Amino acid sequence: MAATDETPEAGFADPTGDPLLRTRFALPTRPATFVRRPRLTGHLDQAPGTPLTMVNGSAGAGKTLLVADWASGLRHPVAWLTAESTDQAPGVFWAHVLQALRAAGVPVASEVGSPAEASRVDQRTLTRLAADLEGRDHSTLVVLDEFDRVVSREIAEQLEFVLHHAGRGLRLILVTRTEPLLPLHRYRASGEMTEIRDAELAFTPVEAHELLTRHGLHLPASAVQALVERTRGWAAGLRLCALAARQGTDPHAYLKQFEADHSAVADFLLAEVLDRQAPGTQDLLLRISVLERCCPDLVNALTQRTDAEPILAALQRENAFVHYLGHSWYSLHPLFAEILRAHLRERFPGLEPELRSRAAQWLRRSGALPEALAQGAAADDWEFTARAVVDDLALGQLFTGLRSDDLSALFERMGPDVKGAAPDLVRAARELAGRDVEHGLAHLHRAEEELARDGATNPAAAGLTCALLEALAARLTGTPGRAERAAEQALALRPDVPGHLLDEHPELNALLLTHLGSARLWAGRFEDARTVLSAVAGRPGGAVMALPRWEALGHLALIDYLDGWLGRAEHKALAAAGQAQRYSLPQRSGAGLGTLVRAAVLIDRDELDEAQALLDEATASHLLGEDPVEEAGRVLTRGRLLLARGDARAALAAADAIVPAVVRSPWAEDHAAALACAAYLAQGRPEPARKVVERVAGRRDACTVQAARARLAAGAPEEALETLDSLPETGRPGPAVTVRATLVRAQAAHELGDRTAAHRLLGRALLDGRRDQLRLPFLEAGPWIRPLLSTGRLRELAGGWLVPGPGHGPPAPTAQPQPPALVVEELSARERDVLRALAEMRSTEEIATDLHVSVNTVKTHLKSIYRKLAVSRRGDAVRRARDARIL
């Protein structure tokens, strides 16, 4: 009779008398949709070099087919045995192992024999088998598939005995869901073990794409990536999804809207994982499915039991879709958790919110506030969730850019029926974060009334949160007095707030000071604003402090710019841009003041295209309801750019634009008047220019200089000089102001016939202007300046940055060729800056201050310059640089 799968091999029998089924000794057949994965088969190629190989993964991870595919390509035969749960008796197990060898064509010496009893195996049989294998020329490869079904410690010890004594004659491959009882630590320590674990078995996006293609699905890379992320590359999950999607009319839509709890994936996981567990473990898994991650104490709190630790560890060892995260924390596979939650709702209706509330309480007590808030919101326990975020001072994170979107989205489902001070504070914060001041203040005032009437669980934290929101509202509305009162309120409350909360949330005080600094800047109190803003800009704190530092640096840059210090302003603006780039601040934060300041600096340098690009960037990210400081900066910068491009009429319109604010800003009005004055002068209308600026001339140096320009344009050089003489001696405006003032004096001297003074003053203006490449003041000065710049020392001072340098003008008279000046190596951009400062006879300390570096850094640059120019003194370096056309 022909042998069938149920027929035992002739001459050999199971000690119990049951047939030896041929299918247990055959390599599993790979389906047509099987995907060969070279990265894993390449890893398996190491197996013949180590006594033990373990392929350990969860159900459906693709372990068996991977090993079968690899084994089918080997030149030497492979003995394959698929273990069964009935193989717990040593005699039965070893009878099957011996039959696997014979079925693969591996001869077994007759003296080895075969177990006669199911419950035991003679030690002589194992010894003879080991000796028989050890004496062979080639290693014998034995694969034990589904070895996790063999739980007998006696069999494990016997297997270890044979493996050890067979030496190079036996190479054992275990395919399992759990770690076997063999002494794996010895093999690992000696480097005699090859391992492929669950993480390596996960499909990559490229492998998943091929698998889906073999199932007839042609999806874009983004869809494949999303599916891989959802399944974590789980082979069975991908295949089951593909099979189900193929049956629908729109596979792409199916995979996008795939519901794990109503699919073949659910059936697989429930049958292969959940149903295999004991009832108590099943209940534990259902309850922890509401958690993103869990630890034994949290699980005990949810299950009201005390044995969670060994159960979680056992589930992880069994690859039961429980992953160890480290430090006693675990997580469920996302698909498994999704299916368990659906099962929980069916079996225990109404239990999920209770479990989530219990988890939220535990997580908050443990300091895991973000997870506590997520659980509270998922349970619709809005009173707890809002109170937790307020009492823990976490509401400031709504404005930092790090968790802003998460926090805002968390409270989207909180309905208007939820009452209380904490929910209203959350609503106020969300509205103010979106720049809706009217609704934000309405919620804030209601919350303050409720706090005054009913109190709070943590009144100091609630009061500090109110102060932050009041300061933000004051900043957005341009109400400096309100911001000062909020800051005083916060200062009074700080001693009553637990110190650890203040340490954990440095962003709250930083945001408060930033709002205060912005309000003080709007009020024109530059030094008071600089004090609080510098405290924020210089405060460490990593990513949580990035947005306050970015805003503070932008405001400090604006103060420097308004004071005429363009180099300092640009330095701080670039530092702000570095914060935004380093910490990837969200686009909704806008381009910020730093971008506007950089544009304004470029306008003064007459680099108008670059300035336009930055202004466009700032305009594109413009937020509705922006604070008045930034709005005024945007309006004035746009007006100055329009004027520089020759559109005086549009510049006048920009100067007349009204920035909405409760309190008017003196500096915004002053600079608007200065812009209007400059626009009128560009139109050749000195009288309206004088009128528009003289009412503010005494309040700001830049306006006084514009008033002097207007009087000079009206033909009154003496009055222009008198106006400049009224400038206060205290304070030190920057080059953007002093260069313009010096140019007015030079023009007045020129018109009064004092050519010597005009040359001297123009030379001083050139020296002061070249450091920051201040071209615009010279272009605004008018035609009188051009003849002077074309001769002698003035041309030398202007050459290369204001007027064309040597080689750009008409050909010079022919001269005898001179040997080129010796330059050993090209100078860096920073070394050229230092060299230019040397030519202006500046001290080392002055150079350090101008370049915002230390004195030691300047000295290092000087040594490098001397070396590269082959000189040893300052004067020689300047001469050599001029000879080499570097200066």
Tab-separated table of C-alpha atoms in Angstrom, residues 415-721:
chain	number	residue	atom	x	y	z
A	415	GLY	CA	-17.736	70.699	25.837
A	416	PRO	CA	-19.162	73.968	27.173
A	417	ASP	CA	-21.092	72.054	29.823
A	418	VAL	CA	-17.847	71.405	31.743
A	419	LYS	CA	-17.778	74.092	34.434
A	420	GLY	CA	-15.103	75.311	36.828
A	421	ALA	CA	-12.088	77.577	37.106
A	422	ALA	CA	-9.626	75.065	35.691
A	423	PRO	CA	-11.634	74.300	32.524
A	424	ASP	CA	-12.108	78.045	31.932
A	425	LEU	CA	-8.379	78.660	32.350
A	426	VAL	CA	-7.725	75.971	29.752
A	427	ARG	CA	-10.245	77.573	27.405
A	428	ALA	CA	-8.663	80.991	27.951
A	429	ALA	CA	-5.204	79.620	27.204
A	430	ARG	CA	-6.357	77.927	23.995
A	431	GLU	CA	-8.092	81.100	22.766
A	432	LEU	CA	-5.115	83.340	23.592
A	433	ALA	CA	-2.722	80.867	21.972
A	434	GLY	CA	-4.838	81.294	18.840
A	435	ARG	CA	-4.676	85.122	19.287
A	436	ASP	CA	-8.416	85.399	19.985
A	437	VAL	CA	-8.059	87.977	22.743
A	438	GLU	CA	-11.764	88.772	23.153
A	439	HIS	CA	-12.895	85.213	23.857
A	440	GLY	CA	-9.697	84.425	25.743
A	441	LEU	CA	-10.249	87.313	28.170
A	442	ALA	CA	-13.900	86.354	28.648
A	443	HIS	CA	-12.882	82.851	29.788
A	444	LEU	CA	-10.011	84.256	31.865
A	445	HIS	CA	-12.242	86.708	33.739
A	446	ARG	CA	-14.803	83.982	34.418
A	447	ALA	CA	-12.054	81.730	35.776
A	448	GLU	CA	-10.749	84.529	38.029
A	449	GLU	CA	-14.261	85.107	39.384
A	450	GLU	CA	-14.680	81.396	40.090
A	451	LEU	CA	-11.311	81.256	41.851
A	452	ALA	CA	-12.235	84.251	44.008
A	453	ARG	CA	-15.567	82.631	44.892
A	454	ASP	CA	-14.758	78.938	45.272
A	455	GLY	CA	-10.971	78.790	45.542
A	456	ALA	CA	-8.821	76.020	44.015
A	457	THR	CA	-6.993	72.884	45.073
A	458	ASN	CA	-3.713	74.683	44.347
A	459	PRO	CA	-4.528	78.417	44.499
A	460	ALA	CA	-0.934	79.588	43.956
A	461	ALA	CA	-0.533	77.524	40.769
A	462	ALA	CA	-3.915	78.717	39.474
A	463	GLY	CA	-3.002	82.317	40.300
A	464	LEU	CA	0.353	82.002	38.541
A	465	THR	CA	-1.402	80.625	35.468
A	466	CYS	CA	-3.817	83.583	35.567
A	467	ALA	CA	-0.841	85.958	35.733
A	468	LEU	CA	0.742	84.334	32.671
A	469	LEU	CA	-2.473	84.680	30.668
A	470	GLU	CA	-2.985	88.270	31.850
A	471	ALA	CA	0.559	89.142	30.737
A	472	LEU	CA	-0.024	87.568	27.329
A	473	ALA	CA	-3.302	89.457	26.914
A	474	ALA	CA	-1.509	92.680	27.890
A	475	ARG	CA	1.183	92.033	25.319
A	476	LEU	CA	-1.316	91.276	22.540
A	477	THR	CA	-3.381	94.367	23.283
A	478	GLY	CA	-0.484	96.736	23.910
A	479	THR	CA	-1.318	97.412	27.570
A	480	PRO	CA	2.003	97.776	29.460
A	481	GLY	CA	0.381	98.634	32.802
A	482	ARG	CA	-1.616	95.409	32.757
A	483	ALA	CA	1.550	93.411	32.080
A	484	GLU	CA	3.306	95.048	35.036
A	485	ARG	CA	0.410	94.185	37.355
A	486	ALA	CA	0.472	90.583	36.134
A	487	ALA	CA	4.213	90.378	36.808
A	488	GLU	CA	3.722	91.760	40.331
A	489	GLN	CA	0.965	89.211	40.941
A	490	ALA	CA	3.236	86.386	39.782
A	491	LEU	CA	6.109	87.607	41.955
A	492	ALA	CA	3.858	87.638	45.007
A	493	LEU	CA	2.599	84.104	44.320
A	494	ARG	CA	5.920	82.385	43.577
A	495	PRO	CA	6.845	81.706	47.241
A	496	ASP	CA	3.591	79.750	47.673
A	497	VAL	CA	4.211	77.480	44.662
A	498	PRO	CA	6.077	74.208	45.354
A	499	GLY	CA	9.686	74.627	44.290
A	500	HIS	CA	9.780	71.387	42.317
A	501	LEU	CA	6.939	72.619	40.087
A	502	LEU	CA	8.818	75.820	39.281
A	503	ASP	CA	11.945	73.788	38.521
A	504	GLU	CA	9.999	71.391	36.287
A	505	HIS	CA	8.360	74.225	34.344
A	506	PRO	CA	10.928	76.987	33.716
A	507	GLU	CA	9.002	77.911	30.574
A	508	LEU	CA	6.188	79.497	32.612
A	509	ASN	CA	8.367	82.211	34.145
A	510	ALA	CA	10.263	82.636	30.875
A	511	LEU	CA	7.025	83.206	28.972
A	512	LEU	CA	5.832	85.648	31.616
A	513	LEU	CA	9.072	87.676	31.401
A	514	THR	CA	8.958	87.618	27.599
A	515	HIS	CA	5.427	89.043	27.609
A	516	LEU	CA	6.506	91.659	30.170
A	517	GLY	CA	9.572	92.559	28.113
A	518	SER	CA	7.487	92.939	24.959
A	519	ALA	CA	5.009	95.199	26.767
A	520	ARG	CA	7.841	97.332	28.181
A	521	LEU	CA	9.391	97.590	24.728
A	522	TRP	CA	6.046	98.776	23.349
A	523	ALA	CA	5.997	101.415	26.077
A	524	GLY	CA	9.449	102.607	24.995
A	525	ARG	CA	11.160	101.490	28.217
A	526	PHE	CA	14.062	99.909	26.367
A	527	GLU	CA	16.432	99.356	29.293
A	528	ASP	CA	13.712	97.854	31.513
A	529	ALA	CA	12.695	95.611	28.624
A	530	ARG	CA	16.308	94.629	27.983
A	531	THR	CA	16.707	93.549	31.620
A	532	VAL	CA	13.909	90.971	31.629
A	533	LEU	CA	14.454	89.838	28.037
A	534	SER	CA	18.165	89.236	28.659
A	535	ALA	CA	17.265	87.068	31.644
A	536	VAL	CA	15.211	84.856	29.313
A	537	ALA	CA	17.704	84.839	26.422
A	538	GLY	CA	20.537	83.790	28.725
A	539	ARG	CA	18.568	81.098	30.547
A	540	PRO	CA	19.484	77.488	29.725
A	541	GLY	CA	16.845	74.808	29.631
A	542	GLY	CA	16.978	72.997	26.318
A	543	ALA	CA	14.008	72.601	24.034
A	544	VAL	CA	11.378	73.655	26.566
A	545	MET	CA	12.973	77.122	26.686
A	546	ALA	CA	13.577	77.415	22.938
A	547	LEU	CA	10.507	79.471	22.046
A	548	PRO	CA	10.855	82.005	24.917
A	549	ARG	CA	14.578	82.375	24.087
A	550	TRP	CA	13.723	82.823	20.390
A	551	GLU	CA	11.187	85.535	21.169
A	552	ALA	CA	13.458	87.270	23.698
A	553	LEU	CA	16.386	87.345	21.249
A	554	GLY	CA	14.126	88.785	18.545
A	555	HIS	CA	12.962	91.576	20.855
A	556	LEU	CA	16.529	92.307	22.003
A	557	ALA	CA	17.579	92.484	18.353
A	558	LEU	CA	14.844	95.063	17.711
A	559	ILE	CA	15.976	97.183	20.673
A	560	ASP	CA	19.551	97.188	19.343
A	561	TYR	CA	18.314	98.069	15.875
A	562	LEU	CA	16.164	100.941	17.131
A	563	ASP	CA	19.201	102.234	19.031
A	564	GLY	CA	21.252	102.124	15.832
A	565	TRP	CA	23.463	99.126	16.641
A	566	LEU	CA	23.033	97.111	13.474
A	567	GLY	CA	25.849	94.621	14.084
A	568	ARG	CA	24.555	93.719	17.520
A	569	ALA	CA	20.994	93.539	16.219
A	570	GLU	CA	21.978	91.187	13.415
A	571	HIS	CA	23.973	89.001	15.801
A	572	LYS	CA	20.954	88.526	18.090
A	573	ALA	CA	18.576	88.045	15.162
A	574	LEU	CA	20.790	85.295	13.779
A	575	ALA	CA	20.952	83.715	17.238
A	576	ALA	CA	17.142	83.703	17.272
A	577	ALA	CA	17.097	82.036	13.852
A	578	GLY	CA	19.530	79.440	15.218
A	579	GLN	CA	17.115	78.633	18.044
A	580	ALA	CA	14.257	78.178	15.588
A	581	GLN	CA	16.332	75.917	13.369
A	582	ARG	CA	17.946	73.882	16.139
A	583	TYR	CA	14.693	73.083	17.909
A	584	SER	CA	12.423	73.047	14.800
A	585	LEU	CA	10.007	75.580	16.238
A	586	PRO	CA	6.548	75.191	14.677
A	587	GLN	CA	5.552	77.257	11.663
A	588	ARG	CA	2.623	78.700	13.577
A	589	SER	CA	5.160	80.618	15.685
A	590	GLY	CA	5.710	82.850	12.643
A	591	ALA	CA	8.998	84.176	11.314
A	592	GLY	CA	9.397	86.385	14.361
A	593	LEU	CA	10.978	89.748	15.044
A	594	GLY	CA	14.439	88.387	14.280
A	595	THR	CA	13.579	87.972	10.599
A	596	LEU	CA	12.204	91.521	10.420
A	597	VAL	CA	15.332	92.894	12.091
A	598	ARG	CA	17.581	91.074	9.621
A	599	ALA	CA	15.542	92.555	6.770
A	600	ALA	CA	15.865	96.038	8.283
A	601	VAL	CA	19.636	95.651	8.625
A	602	LEU	CA	19.900	94.604	4.971
A	603	ILE	CA	17.933	97.695	3.937
A	604	ASP	CA	20.531	99.908	5.645
A	605	ARG	CA	23.171	97.998	3.695
A	606	ASP	CA	21.254	98.600	0.438
A	607	GLU	CA	20.886	94.852	-0.100
A	608	LEU	CA	17.271	95.272	-1.067
A	609	ASP	CA	16.544	91.978	-2.829
A	610	GLU	CA	17.754	90.003	0.174
A	611	ALA	CA	15.746	92.267	2.475
A	612	GLN	CA	12.638	91.743	0.345
A	613	ALA	CA	13.032	87.961	0.600
A	614	LEU	CA	13.176	88.106	4.407
A	615	LEU	CA	10.252	90.516	4.574
A	616	ASP	CA	8.231	88.196	2.332
A	617	GLU	CA	9.071	85.311	4.667
A	618	ALA	CA	7.884	87.319	7.659
A	619	THR	CA	4.718	88.366	5.847
A	620	ALA	CA	3.929	84.804	4.725
A	621	SER	CA	4.019	83.569	8.328
A	622	HIS	CA	2.163	86.609	9.679
A	623	LEU	CA	-0.376	85.693	12.342
A	624	LEU	CA	-3.690	87.466	12.763
A	625	GLY	CA	-3.853	89.303	16.060
A	626	GLU	CA	-0.087	89.503	16.370
A	627	ASP	CA	1.315	91.601	19.184
A	628	PRO	CA	1.742	95.324	18.314
A	629	VAL	CA	5.548	95.271	18.641
A	630	GLU	CA	5.909	92.834	15.776
A	631	GLU	CA	3.169	94.504	13.760
A	632	ALA	CA	4.880	97.898	14.098
A	633	GLY	CA	8.213	96.350	13.159
A	634	ARG	CA	6.669	94.815	10.047
A	635	VAL	CA	4.969	98.069	8.967
A	636	LEU	CA	8.070	100.225	9.461
A	637	THR	CA	10.395	97.743	7.762
A	638	ARG	CA	8.088	97.508	4.771
A	639	GLY	CA	7.917	101.303	4.610
A	640	ARG	CA	11.697	101.687	4.742
A	641	LEU	CA	12.107	99.114	1.983
A	642	LEU	CA	9.560	100.901	-0.209
A	643	LEU	CA	11.402	104.170	0.317
A	644	ALA	CA	14.767	102.592	-0.460
A	645	ARG	CA	13.287	101.306	-3.727
A	646	GLY	CA	12.117	104.830	-4.597
A	647	ASP	CA	8.391	104.534	-3.822
A	648	ALA	CA	8.027	107.498	-1.461
A	649	ARG	CA	4.233	107.618	-1.747
A	650	ALA	CA	3.836	103.996	-0.571
A	651	ALA	CA	6.355	104.668	2.206
A	652	LEU	CA	4.193	107.586	3.402
A	653	ALA	CA	1.156	105.319	3.458
A	654	ALA	CA	3.091	102.803	5.584
A	655	ALA	CA	4.110	105.578	7.976
A	656	ASP	CA	0.437	106.528	8.408
A	657	ALA	CA	-0.657	102.933	9.122
A	658	ILE	CA	-2.215	102.503	12.553
A	659	VAL	CA	-1.106	99.571	14.667
A	660	PRO	CA	-4.040	98.612	16.922
A	661	ALA	CA	-3.196	98.855	20.616
A	662	VAL	CA	-4.788	100.137	23.806
A	663	VAL	CA	-1.765	102.302	24.604
A	664	ARG	CA	0.166	104.179	21.923
A	665	SER	CA	3.861	103.415	21.604
A	666	PRO	CA	6.260	106.389	21.644
A	667	TRP	CA	9.000	104.694	19.640
A	668	ALA	CA	6.563	103.379	17.021
A	669	GLU	CA	5.150	106.887	16.551
A	670	ASP	CA	8.629	108.425	16.504
A	671	HIS	CA	9.996	106.048	13.880
A	672	ALA	CA	6.840	106.410	11.808
A	673	ALA	CA	7.418	110.184	11.866
A	674	ALA	CA	11.068	109.674	10.880
A	675	LEU	CA	9.982	107.444	7.992
A	676	ALA	CA	7.439	110.051	6.840
A	677	CYS	CA	10.111	112.756	7.039
A	678	ALA	CA	12.489	110.722	4.898
A	679	ALA	CA	9.716	110.053	2.374
A	680	TYR	CA	8.869	113.758	2.078
A	681	LEU	CA	12.555	114.598	1.616
A	682	ALA	CA	12.790	111.961	-1.143
A	683	GLN	CA	9.913	113.806	-2.847
A	684	GLY	CA	11.757	117.130	-2.495
A	685	ARG	CA	9.262	118.505	0.057
A	686	PRO	CA	11.328	119.747	3.031
A	687	GLU	CA	8.521	121.751	4.663
A	688	PRO	CA	6.114	118.832	5.364
A	689	ALA	CA	9.188	116.800	6.267
A	690	ARG	CA	10.122	119.358	8.926
A	691	LYS	CA	6.587	119.563	10.286
A	692	VAL	CA	6.057	115.827	10.603
A	693	VAL	CA	9.284	115.204	12.486
A	694	GLU	CA	9.826	118.284	14.635
A	695	ARG	CA	7.067	117.353	17.090
A	696	VAL	CA	9.052	114.230	18.049
A	697	ALA	CA	12.574	115.533	17.380
A	698	GLY	CA	13.561	115.823	21.020
A	699	ARG	CA	12.339	112.341	22.004
A	700	ARG	CA	14.636	110.153	19.962
A	701	ASP	CA	18.098	110.628	18.457
A	702	ALA	CA	17.093	109.180	15.086
A	703	CYS	CA	14.216	111.684	14.858
A	704	THR	CA	16.474	114.577	15.823
A	705	VAL	CA	18.824	113.609	12.990
A	706	GLN	CA	15.875	113.496	10.571
A	707	ALA	CA	14.776	116.952	11.760
A	708	ALA	CA	18.294	118.243	11.052
A	709	ARG	CA	18.132	116.716	7.563
A	710	ALA	CA	14.819	118.479	6.944
A	711	ARG	CA	16.246	121.863	7.976
A	712	LEU	CA	19.299	121.267	5.847
A	713	ALA	CA	17.072	120.419	2.873
A	714	ALA	CA	15.155	123.654	3.535
A	715	GLY	CA	18.387	125.614	3.091
A	716	ALA	CA	19.177	126.229	6.760
A	717	PRO	CA	22.525	124.522	7.460
A	718	GLU	CA	23.139	126.510	10.660
A	719	GLU	CA	19.773	125.416	12.061
A	720	ALA	CA	20.593	121.858	11.094
A	721	LEU	CA	23.822	122.047	13.100
